mmCIF file of C-alpha atoms and ligand atoms in Angstrom:
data_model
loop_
_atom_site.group_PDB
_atom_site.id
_atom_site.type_symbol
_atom_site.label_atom_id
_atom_site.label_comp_id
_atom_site.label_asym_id
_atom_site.label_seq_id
_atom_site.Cartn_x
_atom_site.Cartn_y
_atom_site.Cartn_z
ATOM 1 C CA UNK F 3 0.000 0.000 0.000
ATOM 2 C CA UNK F 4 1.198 3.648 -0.661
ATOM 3 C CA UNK F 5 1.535 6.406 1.446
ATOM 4 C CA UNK F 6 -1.227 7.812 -0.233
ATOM 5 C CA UNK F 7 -3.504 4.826 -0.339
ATOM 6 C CA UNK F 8 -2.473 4.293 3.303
ATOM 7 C CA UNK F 9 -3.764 7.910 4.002
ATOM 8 C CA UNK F 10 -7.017 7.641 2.115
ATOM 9 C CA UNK F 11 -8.102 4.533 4.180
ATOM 10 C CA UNK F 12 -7.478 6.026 6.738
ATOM 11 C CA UNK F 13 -9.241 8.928 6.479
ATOM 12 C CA UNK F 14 -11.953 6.977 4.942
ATOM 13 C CA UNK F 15 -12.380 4.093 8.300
ATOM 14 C CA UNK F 16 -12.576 7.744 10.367
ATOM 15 C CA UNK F 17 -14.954 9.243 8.365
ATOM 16 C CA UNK F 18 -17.357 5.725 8.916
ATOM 17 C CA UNK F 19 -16.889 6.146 12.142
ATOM 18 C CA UNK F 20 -17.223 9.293 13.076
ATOM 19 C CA UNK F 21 -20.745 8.657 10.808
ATOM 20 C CA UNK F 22 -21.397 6.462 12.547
ATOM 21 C CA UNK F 23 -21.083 7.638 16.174
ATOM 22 C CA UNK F 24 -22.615 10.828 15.541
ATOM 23 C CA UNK F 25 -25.191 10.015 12.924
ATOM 24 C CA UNK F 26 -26.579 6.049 13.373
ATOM 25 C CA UNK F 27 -26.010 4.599 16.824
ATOM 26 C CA UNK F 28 -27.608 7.719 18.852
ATOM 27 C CA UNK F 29 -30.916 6.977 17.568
ATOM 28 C CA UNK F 30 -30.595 3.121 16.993
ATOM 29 C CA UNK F 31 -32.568 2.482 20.166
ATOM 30 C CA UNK F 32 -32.316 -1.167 22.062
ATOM 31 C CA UNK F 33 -35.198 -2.578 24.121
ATOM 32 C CA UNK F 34 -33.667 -4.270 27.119
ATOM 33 C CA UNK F 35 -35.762 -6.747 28.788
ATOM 34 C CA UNK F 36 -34.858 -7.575 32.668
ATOM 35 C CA UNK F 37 -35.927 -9.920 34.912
ATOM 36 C CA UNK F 38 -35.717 -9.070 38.660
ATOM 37 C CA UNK F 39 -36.757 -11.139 41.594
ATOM 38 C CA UNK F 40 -37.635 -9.153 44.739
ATOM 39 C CA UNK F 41 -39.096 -10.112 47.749
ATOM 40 C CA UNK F 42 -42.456 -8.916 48.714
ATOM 41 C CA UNK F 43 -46.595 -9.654 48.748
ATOM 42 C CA UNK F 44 -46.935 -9.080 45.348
ATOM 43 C CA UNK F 45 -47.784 -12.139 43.538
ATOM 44 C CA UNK F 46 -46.800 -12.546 39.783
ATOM 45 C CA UNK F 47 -45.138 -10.356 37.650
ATOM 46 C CA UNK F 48 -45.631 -6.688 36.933
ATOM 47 C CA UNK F 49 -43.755 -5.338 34.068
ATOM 48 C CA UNK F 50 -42.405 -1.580 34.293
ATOM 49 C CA UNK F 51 -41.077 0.393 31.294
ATOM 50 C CA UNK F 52 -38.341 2.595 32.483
ATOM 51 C CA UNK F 53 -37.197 5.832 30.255
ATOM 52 C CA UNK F 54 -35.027 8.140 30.982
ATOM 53 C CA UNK F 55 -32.432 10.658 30.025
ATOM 54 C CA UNK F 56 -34.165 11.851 26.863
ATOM 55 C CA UNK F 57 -32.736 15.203 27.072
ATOM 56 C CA UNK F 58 -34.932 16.882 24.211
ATOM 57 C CA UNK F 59 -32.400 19.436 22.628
ATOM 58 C CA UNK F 60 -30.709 19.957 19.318
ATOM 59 C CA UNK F 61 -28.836 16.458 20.100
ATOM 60 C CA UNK F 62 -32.185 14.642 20.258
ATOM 61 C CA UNK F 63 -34.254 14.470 17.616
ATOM 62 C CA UNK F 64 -38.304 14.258 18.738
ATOM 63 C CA UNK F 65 -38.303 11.427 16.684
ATOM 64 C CA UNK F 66 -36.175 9.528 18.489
ATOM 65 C CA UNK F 67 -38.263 10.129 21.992
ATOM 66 C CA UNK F 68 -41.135 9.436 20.241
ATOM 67 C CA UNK F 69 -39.785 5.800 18.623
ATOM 68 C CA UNK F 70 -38.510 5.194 22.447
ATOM 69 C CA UNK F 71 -42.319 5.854 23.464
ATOM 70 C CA UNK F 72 -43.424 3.394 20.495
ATOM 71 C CA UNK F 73 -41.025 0.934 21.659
ATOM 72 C CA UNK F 74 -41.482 1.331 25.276
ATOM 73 C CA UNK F 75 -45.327 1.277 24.791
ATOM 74 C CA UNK F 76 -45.144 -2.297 22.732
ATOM 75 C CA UNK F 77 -44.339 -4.126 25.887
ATOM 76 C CA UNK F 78 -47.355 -3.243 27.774
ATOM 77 C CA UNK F 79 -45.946 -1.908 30.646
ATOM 78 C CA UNK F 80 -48.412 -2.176 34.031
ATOM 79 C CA UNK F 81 -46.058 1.029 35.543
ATOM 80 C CA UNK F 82 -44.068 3.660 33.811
ATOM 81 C CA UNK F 83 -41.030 5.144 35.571
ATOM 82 C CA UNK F 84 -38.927 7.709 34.495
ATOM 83 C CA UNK F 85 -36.154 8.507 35.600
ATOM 84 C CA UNK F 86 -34.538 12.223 35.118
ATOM 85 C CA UNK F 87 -32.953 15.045 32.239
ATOM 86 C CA UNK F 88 -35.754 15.521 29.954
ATOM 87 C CA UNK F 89 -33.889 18.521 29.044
ATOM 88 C CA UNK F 90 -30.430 19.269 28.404
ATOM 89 C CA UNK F 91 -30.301 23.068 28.597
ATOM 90 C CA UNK F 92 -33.030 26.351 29.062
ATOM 91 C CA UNK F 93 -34.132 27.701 25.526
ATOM 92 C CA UNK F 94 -36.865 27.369 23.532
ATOM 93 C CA UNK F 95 -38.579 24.045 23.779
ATOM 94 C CA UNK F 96 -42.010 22.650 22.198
ATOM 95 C CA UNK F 97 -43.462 22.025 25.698
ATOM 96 C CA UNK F 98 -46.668 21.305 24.150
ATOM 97 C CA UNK F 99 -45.253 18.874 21.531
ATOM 98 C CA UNK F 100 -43.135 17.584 24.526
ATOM 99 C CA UNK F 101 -46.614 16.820 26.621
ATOM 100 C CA UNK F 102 -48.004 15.782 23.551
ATOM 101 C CA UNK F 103 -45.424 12.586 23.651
ATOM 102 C CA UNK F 104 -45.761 11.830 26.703
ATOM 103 C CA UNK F 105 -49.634 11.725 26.926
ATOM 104 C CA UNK F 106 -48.504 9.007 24.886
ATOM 105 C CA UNK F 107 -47.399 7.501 27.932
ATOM 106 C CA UNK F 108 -49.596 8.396 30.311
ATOM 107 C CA UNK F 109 -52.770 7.285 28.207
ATOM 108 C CA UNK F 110 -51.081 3.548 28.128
ATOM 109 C CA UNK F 111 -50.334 2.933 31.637
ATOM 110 C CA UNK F 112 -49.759 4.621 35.309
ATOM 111 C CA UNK F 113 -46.688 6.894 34.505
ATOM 112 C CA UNK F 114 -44.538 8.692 37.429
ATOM 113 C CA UNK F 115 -41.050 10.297 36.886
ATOM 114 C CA UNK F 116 -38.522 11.929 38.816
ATOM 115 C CA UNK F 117 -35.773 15.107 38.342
ATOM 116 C CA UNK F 118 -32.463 15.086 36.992
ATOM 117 C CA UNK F 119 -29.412 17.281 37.056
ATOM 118 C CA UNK F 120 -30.397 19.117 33.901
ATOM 119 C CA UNK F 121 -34.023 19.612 34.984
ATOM 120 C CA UNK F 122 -33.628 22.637 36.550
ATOM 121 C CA UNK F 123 -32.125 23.474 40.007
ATOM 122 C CA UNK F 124 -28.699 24.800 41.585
ATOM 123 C CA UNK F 125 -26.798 22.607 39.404
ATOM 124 C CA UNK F 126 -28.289 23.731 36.401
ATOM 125 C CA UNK F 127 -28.762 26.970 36.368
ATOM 126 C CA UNK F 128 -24.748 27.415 36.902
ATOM 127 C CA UNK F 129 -24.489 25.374 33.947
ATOM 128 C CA UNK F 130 -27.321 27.052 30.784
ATOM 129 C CA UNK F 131 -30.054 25.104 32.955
ATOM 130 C CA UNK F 132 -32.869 26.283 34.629
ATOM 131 C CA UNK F 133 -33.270 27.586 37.454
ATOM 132 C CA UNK F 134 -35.988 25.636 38.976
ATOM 133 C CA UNK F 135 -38.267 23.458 38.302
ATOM 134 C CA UNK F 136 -41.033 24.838 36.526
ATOM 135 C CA UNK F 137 -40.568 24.013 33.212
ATOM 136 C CA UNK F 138 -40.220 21.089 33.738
ATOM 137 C CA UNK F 139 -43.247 20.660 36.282
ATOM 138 C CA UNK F 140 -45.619 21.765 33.305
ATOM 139 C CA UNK F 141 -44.612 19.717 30.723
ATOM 140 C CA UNK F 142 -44.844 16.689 33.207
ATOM 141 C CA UNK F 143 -48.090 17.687 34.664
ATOM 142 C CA UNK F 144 -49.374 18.664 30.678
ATOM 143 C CA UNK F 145 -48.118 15.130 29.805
ATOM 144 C CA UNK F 146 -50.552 13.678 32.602
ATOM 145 C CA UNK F 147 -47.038 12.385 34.375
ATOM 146 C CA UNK F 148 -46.843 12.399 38.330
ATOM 147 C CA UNK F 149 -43.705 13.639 39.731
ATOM 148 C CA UNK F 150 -42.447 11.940 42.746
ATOM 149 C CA UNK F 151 -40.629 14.498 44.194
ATOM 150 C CA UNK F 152 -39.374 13.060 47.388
ATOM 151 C CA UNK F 153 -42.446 11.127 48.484
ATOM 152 C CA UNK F 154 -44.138 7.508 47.746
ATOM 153 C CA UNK F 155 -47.330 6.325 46.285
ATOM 154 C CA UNK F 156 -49.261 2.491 46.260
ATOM 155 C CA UNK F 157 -50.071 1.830 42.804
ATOM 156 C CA UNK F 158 -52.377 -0.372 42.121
ATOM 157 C CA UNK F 159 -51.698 -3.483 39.581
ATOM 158 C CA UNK F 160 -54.457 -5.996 39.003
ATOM 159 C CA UNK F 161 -55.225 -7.891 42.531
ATOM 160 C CA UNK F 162 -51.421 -6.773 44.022
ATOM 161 C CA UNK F 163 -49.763 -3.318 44.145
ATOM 162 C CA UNK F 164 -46.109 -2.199 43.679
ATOM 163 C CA UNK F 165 -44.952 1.009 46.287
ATOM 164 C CA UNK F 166 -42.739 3.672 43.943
ATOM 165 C CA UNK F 167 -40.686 6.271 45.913
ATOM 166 C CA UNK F 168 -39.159 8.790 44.157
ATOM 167 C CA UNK F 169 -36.300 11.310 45.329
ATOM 168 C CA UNK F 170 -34.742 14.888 44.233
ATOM 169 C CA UNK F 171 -31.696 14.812 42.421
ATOM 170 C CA UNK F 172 -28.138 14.378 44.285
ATOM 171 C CA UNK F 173 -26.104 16.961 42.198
ATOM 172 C CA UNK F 174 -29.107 19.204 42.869
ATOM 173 C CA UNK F 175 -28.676 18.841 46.669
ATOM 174 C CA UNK F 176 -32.716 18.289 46.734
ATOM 175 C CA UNK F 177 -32.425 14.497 47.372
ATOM 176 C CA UNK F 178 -34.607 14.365 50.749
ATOM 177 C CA UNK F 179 -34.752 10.949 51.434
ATOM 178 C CA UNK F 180 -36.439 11.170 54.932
ATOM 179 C CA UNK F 181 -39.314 13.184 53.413
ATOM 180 C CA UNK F 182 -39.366 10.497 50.628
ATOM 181 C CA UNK F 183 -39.933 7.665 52.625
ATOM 182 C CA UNK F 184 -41.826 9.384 55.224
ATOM 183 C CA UNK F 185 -44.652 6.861 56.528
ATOM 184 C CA UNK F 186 -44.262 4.662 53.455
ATOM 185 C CA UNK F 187 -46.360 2.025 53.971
ATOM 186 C CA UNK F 188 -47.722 0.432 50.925
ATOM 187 C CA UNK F 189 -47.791 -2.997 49.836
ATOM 188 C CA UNK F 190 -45.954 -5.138 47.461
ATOM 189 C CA UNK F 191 -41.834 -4.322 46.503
ATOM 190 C CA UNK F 192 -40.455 -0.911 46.826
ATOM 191 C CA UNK F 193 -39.331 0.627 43.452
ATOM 192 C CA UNK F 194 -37.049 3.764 43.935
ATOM 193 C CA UNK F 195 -36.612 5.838 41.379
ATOM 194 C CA UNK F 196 -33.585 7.647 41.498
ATOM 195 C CA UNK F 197 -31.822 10.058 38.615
ATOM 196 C CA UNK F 198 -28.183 8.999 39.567
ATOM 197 C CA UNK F 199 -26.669 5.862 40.886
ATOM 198 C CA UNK F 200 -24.454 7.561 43.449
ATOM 199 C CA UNK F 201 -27.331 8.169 45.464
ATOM 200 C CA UNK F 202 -27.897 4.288 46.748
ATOM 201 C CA UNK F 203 -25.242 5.407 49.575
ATOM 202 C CA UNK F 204 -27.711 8.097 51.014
ATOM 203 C CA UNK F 205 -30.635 5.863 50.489
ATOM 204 C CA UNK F 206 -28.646 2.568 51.820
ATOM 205 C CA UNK F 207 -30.852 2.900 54.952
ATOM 206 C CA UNK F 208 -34.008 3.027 53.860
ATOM 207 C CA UNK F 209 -36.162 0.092 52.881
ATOM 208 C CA UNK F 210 -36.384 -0.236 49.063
ATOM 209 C CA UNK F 211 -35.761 -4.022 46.505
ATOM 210 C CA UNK F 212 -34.996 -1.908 43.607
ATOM 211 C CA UNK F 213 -33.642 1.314 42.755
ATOM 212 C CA UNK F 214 -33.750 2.488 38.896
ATOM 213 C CA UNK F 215 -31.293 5.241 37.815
ATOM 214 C CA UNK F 216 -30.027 6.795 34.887
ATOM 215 C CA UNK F 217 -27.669 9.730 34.674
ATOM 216 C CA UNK F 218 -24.586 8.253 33.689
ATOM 217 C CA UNK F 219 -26.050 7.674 29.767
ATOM 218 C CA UNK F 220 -23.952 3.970 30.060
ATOM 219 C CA UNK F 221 -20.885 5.516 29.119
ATOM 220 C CA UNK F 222 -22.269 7.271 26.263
ATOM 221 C CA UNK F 223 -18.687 6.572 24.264
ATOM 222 C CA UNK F 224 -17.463 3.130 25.200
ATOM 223 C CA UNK F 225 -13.434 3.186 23.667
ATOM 224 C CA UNK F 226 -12.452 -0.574 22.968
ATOM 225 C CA UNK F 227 -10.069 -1.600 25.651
ATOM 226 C CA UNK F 228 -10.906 1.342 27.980
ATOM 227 C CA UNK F 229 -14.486 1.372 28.553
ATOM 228 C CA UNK F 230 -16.698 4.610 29.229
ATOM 229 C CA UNK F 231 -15.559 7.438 28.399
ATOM 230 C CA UNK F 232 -18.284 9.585 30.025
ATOM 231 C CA UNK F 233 -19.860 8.399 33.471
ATOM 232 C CA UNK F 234 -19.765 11.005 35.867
ATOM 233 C CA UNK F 235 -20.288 8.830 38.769
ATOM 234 C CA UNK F 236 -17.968 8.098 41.580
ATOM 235 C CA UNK F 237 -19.055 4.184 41.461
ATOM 236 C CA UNK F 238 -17.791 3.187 38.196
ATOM 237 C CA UNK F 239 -20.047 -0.100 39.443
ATOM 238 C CA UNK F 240 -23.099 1.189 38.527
ATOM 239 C CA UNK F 241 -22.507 2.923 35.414
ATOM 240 C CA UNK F 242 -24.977 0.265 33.265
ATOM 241 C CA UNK F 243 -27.492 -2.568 33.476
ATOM 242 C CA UNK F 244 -28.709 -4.519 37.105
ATOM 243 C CA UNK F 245 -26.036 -4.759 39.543
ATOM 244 C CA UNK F 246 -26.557 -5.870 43.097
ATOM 245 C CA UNK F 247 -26.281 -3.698 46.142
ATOM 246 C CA UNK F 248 -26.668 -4.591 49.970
ATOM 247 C CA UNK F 249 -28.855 -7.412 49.287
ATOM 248 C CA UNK F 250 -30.618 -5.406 46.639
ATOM 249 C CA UNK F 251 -30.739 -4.578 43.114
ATOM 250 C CA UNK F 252 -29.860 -1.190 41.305
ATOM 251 C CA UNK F 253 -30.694 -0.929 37.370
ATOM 252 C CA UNK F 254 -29.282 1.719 35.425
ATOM 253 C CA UNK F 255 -30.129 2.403 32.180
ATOM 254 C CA UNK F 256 -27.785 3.832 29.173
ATOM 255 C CA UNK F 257 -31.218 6.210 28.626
ATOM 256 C CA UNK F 258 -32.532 7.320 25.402
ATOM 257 C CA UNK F 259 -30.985 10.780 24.621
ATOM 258 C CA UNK F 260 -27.215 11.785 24.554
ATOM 259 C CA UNK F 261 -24.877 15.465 25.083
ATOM 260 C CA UNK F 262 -23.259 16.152 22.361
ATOM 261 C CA UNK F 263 -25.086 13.686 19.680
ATOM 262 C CA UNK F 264 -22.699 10.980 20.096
ATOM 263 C CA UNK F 265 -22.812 7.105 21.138
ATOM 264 C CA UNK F 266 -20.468 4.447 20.482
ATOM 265 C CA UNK F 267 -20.872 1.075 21.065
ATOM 266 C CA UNK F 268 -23.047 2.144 23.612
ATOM 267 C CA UNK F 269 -26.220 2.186 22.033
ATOM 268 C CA UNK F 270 -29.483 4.058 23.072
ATOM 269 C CA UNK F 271 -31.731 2.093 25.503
ATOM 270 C CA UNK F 272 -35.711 1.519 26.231
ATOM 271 C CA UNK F 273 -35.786 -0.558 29.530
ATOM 272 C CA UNK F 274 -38.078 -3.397 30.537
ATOM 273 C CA UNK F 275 -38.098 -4.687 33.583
ATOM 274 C CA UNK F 276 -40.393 -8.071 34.386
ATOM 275 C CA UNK F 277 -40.653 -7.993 38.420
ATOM 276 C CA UNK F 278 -40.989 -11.225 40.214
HETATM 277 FE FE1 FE2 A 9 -28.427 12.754 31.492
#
């Protein structure tokens, strides 16, 4: 090979690539199906849908949270839980085509979610976020989705019931997780729902089977022989899929959006979770 033709390959392989990191995997979404087995009066199995990250912005097309609704939505969820960053940054956003999508959800099944980082707060409004929450708050409440803001509720699922408890965001300092768990008292497993993974250690004494988390986007950019490139968690445990904990299981998912609009080898993810 010449110099030349050496150069022109080369060029070429990091053109495909760079194609294909920016372009194809961040919107070739995978449906990952879990089983977990908790502990609990539940009989049978209840199957949650868990989204999360979608982080509408100019990285994430609607298209692709709407085909991660579509997706999610095929597996006839009983509970929908999701889990954090619908948006990346303030600006102008469709809130009403926003709610629009997730009515979506909402319509199919009981759907609750919880903050992340970028949803507005101390953390983000140092960084282009917002401020607070109110944004947010709307397009949740337009998109008939209940925010479980640091407190619990029994939901119903045929003749058993699953308790969720959902907490404020740890880089946000509004994780309360007394408050949260404050007379809990439903029946069946406890579902947390959590934005990041680094939270289990101030949750670690509260009663809970399964925490889901997403935040760390699985790595986002997973470089062969290194591993993630972005995780910005301290517990490089946790950064993807179910992992035990203290006698306990913690599921995080790689999410459905991205920053930046690139993945590689770390594709997009719709989570479902069958609950035993
Ligand atoms: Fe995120």
């Amino acid at each position: 090979m010449t110099r030349r033709q050496w150069l022109l390959s080369t060029a070429g392989c990091a053109g495909l690539a760079g194609g294909y990191s920016t372009v194809v995997e961040p919107r070739w979404l995978e449906v990952v199906r879990t089983g977990v087995r908790v502990e609990g009066g539940q009989r049978g199995t209840v199957r949650l849908l868990q989204l999360t990250d979608l982080h509408a912005s100019w990285a994430v097309p609607w298209s692709l949270i709407d085909n991660a609704v579509t997706l999610g939505l095929a597996a006839r969820p009983d509970i929908i839980c999701l889990t954090g960053d619908f948006v990346t940054h303030r600006g102008d956003l469709d809130g009403g085509r926003y709610a629009g999508i997730l009515r979506r959800l909402s319509a199919a099944a009981p759907a609750f979610a919880v903050l992340g980082n970028h949803d507005g707060g101390s953390w983000a409004a140092a960084r282009r976020g917002y401020a607070d929450h109110r944004v947010v708050e709307r397009i949740l409440e337009d998109g008939g989705i209940a925010l479980l803001h640091n407190r619990w509720v029994e939901v119903p699922v045929r003749d058993s019931a699953v308790t969720l408890v959902g907490v404020g965001d740890l880089w946000s300092e509004e994780l309360e997780a007394d408050r949260a768990f404050r007379g809990v008292s439903g029946a069946g497993p406890r579902v947390l729902l959590s934005h990041n993974p680094d939270s289990k250690t101030a949750l670690e004494g509260f009663a809970w089977d399964l925490m889901l988390c997403g935040h760390t986007h699985g790595g986002q950019v997973m470089i062969p022989f290194q591993g993630a490139r972005y995780a910005p968690v301290e517990d490089r445990r946790y950064v993807s899929g179910l992992n035990a904990f203290d006698g306990r299981w913690i599921y995080t998912s790689r999410g459905v959006g991205n920053l930046g609009s690139v993945r590689f080898r770390c594709r997009p993810e719709v989570t479902v979770i069958e609950l035993s």
